[in-house]
Amino acid sequence: MGMKDAPITELTLRRPDDWHLHLRDGAMLDAVLPETARHFGRAIIMPNLVPPVVTAAHAEAYRTRILAALPEGMTFEPLMTLYLTEDTDPDDVAMAFERGIAKAVKLYPAGATTNSTSGVTNFDKVRPVLARMAEIGMPLCVHGEVTDSTIDIFDREAVFIDKILKPIRKKNPDLKIVMEHVTTQDAVDYVRDNHKNLAATITTHHLIINRNHILAGGIKPHYYCLPVAKREAHRVALVEAAISGDKRFFLGTDSAPHTDPNKLQTCGCAGIFSAPNTLSCLAEVFDAADALTKLEAFASLNGPRFYGLPPNEYTIQLIKGEPVSYPAQISTGEGPVTVFDPGFPLHWRVET
Ligand code: DOR
Ligand code: ZN
């Protein structure tokens, strides 16, 4: 009979990064930025502001606003993205990448989600941009859902892979693509079967909730996000991918703050705000799967590797003990924002 290893109660990780984050702007930015900067070294910043961050000049100005909102004594590097439209200029994109102003371009199919109306409808129109990105090695971050209203919302990711992603990758085999916030076994399998230039981010909440959390026993708007959580078998597939250590899967929280009044209405906004407690949630998930030693790969190593960046220098510690509590809401200049409730106690606290 083998001796079981002593349970891990302390874990030191390279400081993690968040490869998909919504910081918004103005008073909301002021309130949510410290929640991420407290634990994370860098984040890929989503460009779906109103109006969107389309050009290098927009990205540079937004980056300046983010750094201005960062409290004294905190260090954090925003990695900017450009919002892909049918009018995006390949030269502007290439210039932004070469000068280090933007790290990636974000593709929203028009109408797929919050502030995506300026996204892409006709994929032929963005072909020159994609070709240029492939040439210079600039990654494309993809919101992978079709927007066809006849396609069931729970099938939109799987259909996107077949109808949109496969053709894009066939035409641009050298384009580096991140399938963002994957929610299905289909997406996990697709990434596993395609070794070249393809990776996926996984959110914290999709490792924890399935669609029952949203809909069974009363509707829970704070669990509604896009892509919407799928059935339990898909959640299990995501956990397996995250804890596998496979270099193509890494953390992108998709922490997406909306005020409570905007969530709790007849037509509520999509988005889950998980920045404050994401690392405690992840430690709980990896601990439950007996995979704590793989958390650093998922949260701190695989992402920088894909983006061609070094891992962060500094480390953080996760320490297991009595349940840690996080506020149910944070207050912002725009109103209260509810923090993701994993539905179980969190035993891991973060020390930086
Ligand atoms: O739930 C979501 N919220 N999904 C997205 O794709 C966008 C995001 C947001 O900006 O609120
Ligand atoms: Zn997002």
XYZ file of N, CA, C and O and ligand atoms in Angstrom, residues 22 24 48 108 113-114 143 181 225-226 254 256 258 270-272, ligand 1:
75
model
N -12.208 42.326 -19.041
C -12.926 43.576 -19.342
C -12.688 44.557 -18.202
O -13.065 44.286 -17.063
N -13.507 47.996 -18.790
C -14.393 49.159 -19.019
C -13.601 50.465 -18.977
O -12.420 50.491 -19.261
N -14.067 46.106 -26.162
C -15.487 46.382 -26.465
C -16.052 47.523 -25.615
O -17.051 47.372 -24.924
N -15.036 39.890 -32.837
C -16.408 39.626 -32.400
C -17.261 39.455 -33.642
O -17.343 40.386 -34.461
N -22.368 39.573 -28.727
C -22.390 39.824 -27.290
C -22.384 41.324 -27.006
O -22.614 42.121 -27.911
N -22.121 41.687 -25.748
C -22.100 43.089 -25.327
C -21.235 43.947 -26.260
O -20.074 43.614 -26.507
N -14.038 35.543 -30.262
C -15.285 35.196 -29.579
C -15.989 34.186 -30.483
O -16.549 34.546 -31.505
N -12.622 31.914 -23.951
C -13.673 31.425 -23.057
C -14.425 30.220 -23.636
O -15.626 30.254 -23.831
N -23.743 34.741 -18.661
C -22.662 35.354 -19.421
C -22.690 34.738 -20.800
O -23.460 33.822 -21.064
N -21.838 35.242 -21.681
C -21.724 34.679 -23.017
C -20.266 34.324 -23.290
O -19.400 35.133 -22.976
N -12.385 36.460 -18.305
C -13.562 37.138 -18.871
C -14.349 37.855 -17.765
O -15.561 37.997 -17.854
N -16.222 40.424 -16.275
C -16.945 41.409 -17.098
C -17.979 42.119 -16.241
O -19.130 41.685 -16.130
N -20.806 44.396 -14.763
C -22.001 45.202 -15.072
C -22.606 45.560 -13.729
O -22.553 44.746 -12.798
N -25.067 40.374 -20.140
C -24.244 39.168 -19.982
C -22.910 39.549 -19.377
O -22.273 40.493 -19.835
N -22.488 38.820 -18.370
C -21.156 39.068 -17.826
C -21.098 38.672 -16.371
O -22.053 38.882 -15.619
N -19.970 38.079 -15.986
C -19.743 37.647 -14.606
C -18.471 38.321 -14.118
O -17.444 38.268 -14.801
O -20.622 37.616 -20.785
C -19.974 38.364 -21.480
N -19.761 39.652 -21.149
N -19.476 37.878 -22.620
C -18.880 38.676 -23.505
O -18.462 38.185 -24.524
C -18.795 40.137 -23.280
C -18.832 40.446 -21.863
C -19.056 41.902 -21.575
O -18.392 42.752 -22.180
O -19.874 42.204 -20.710
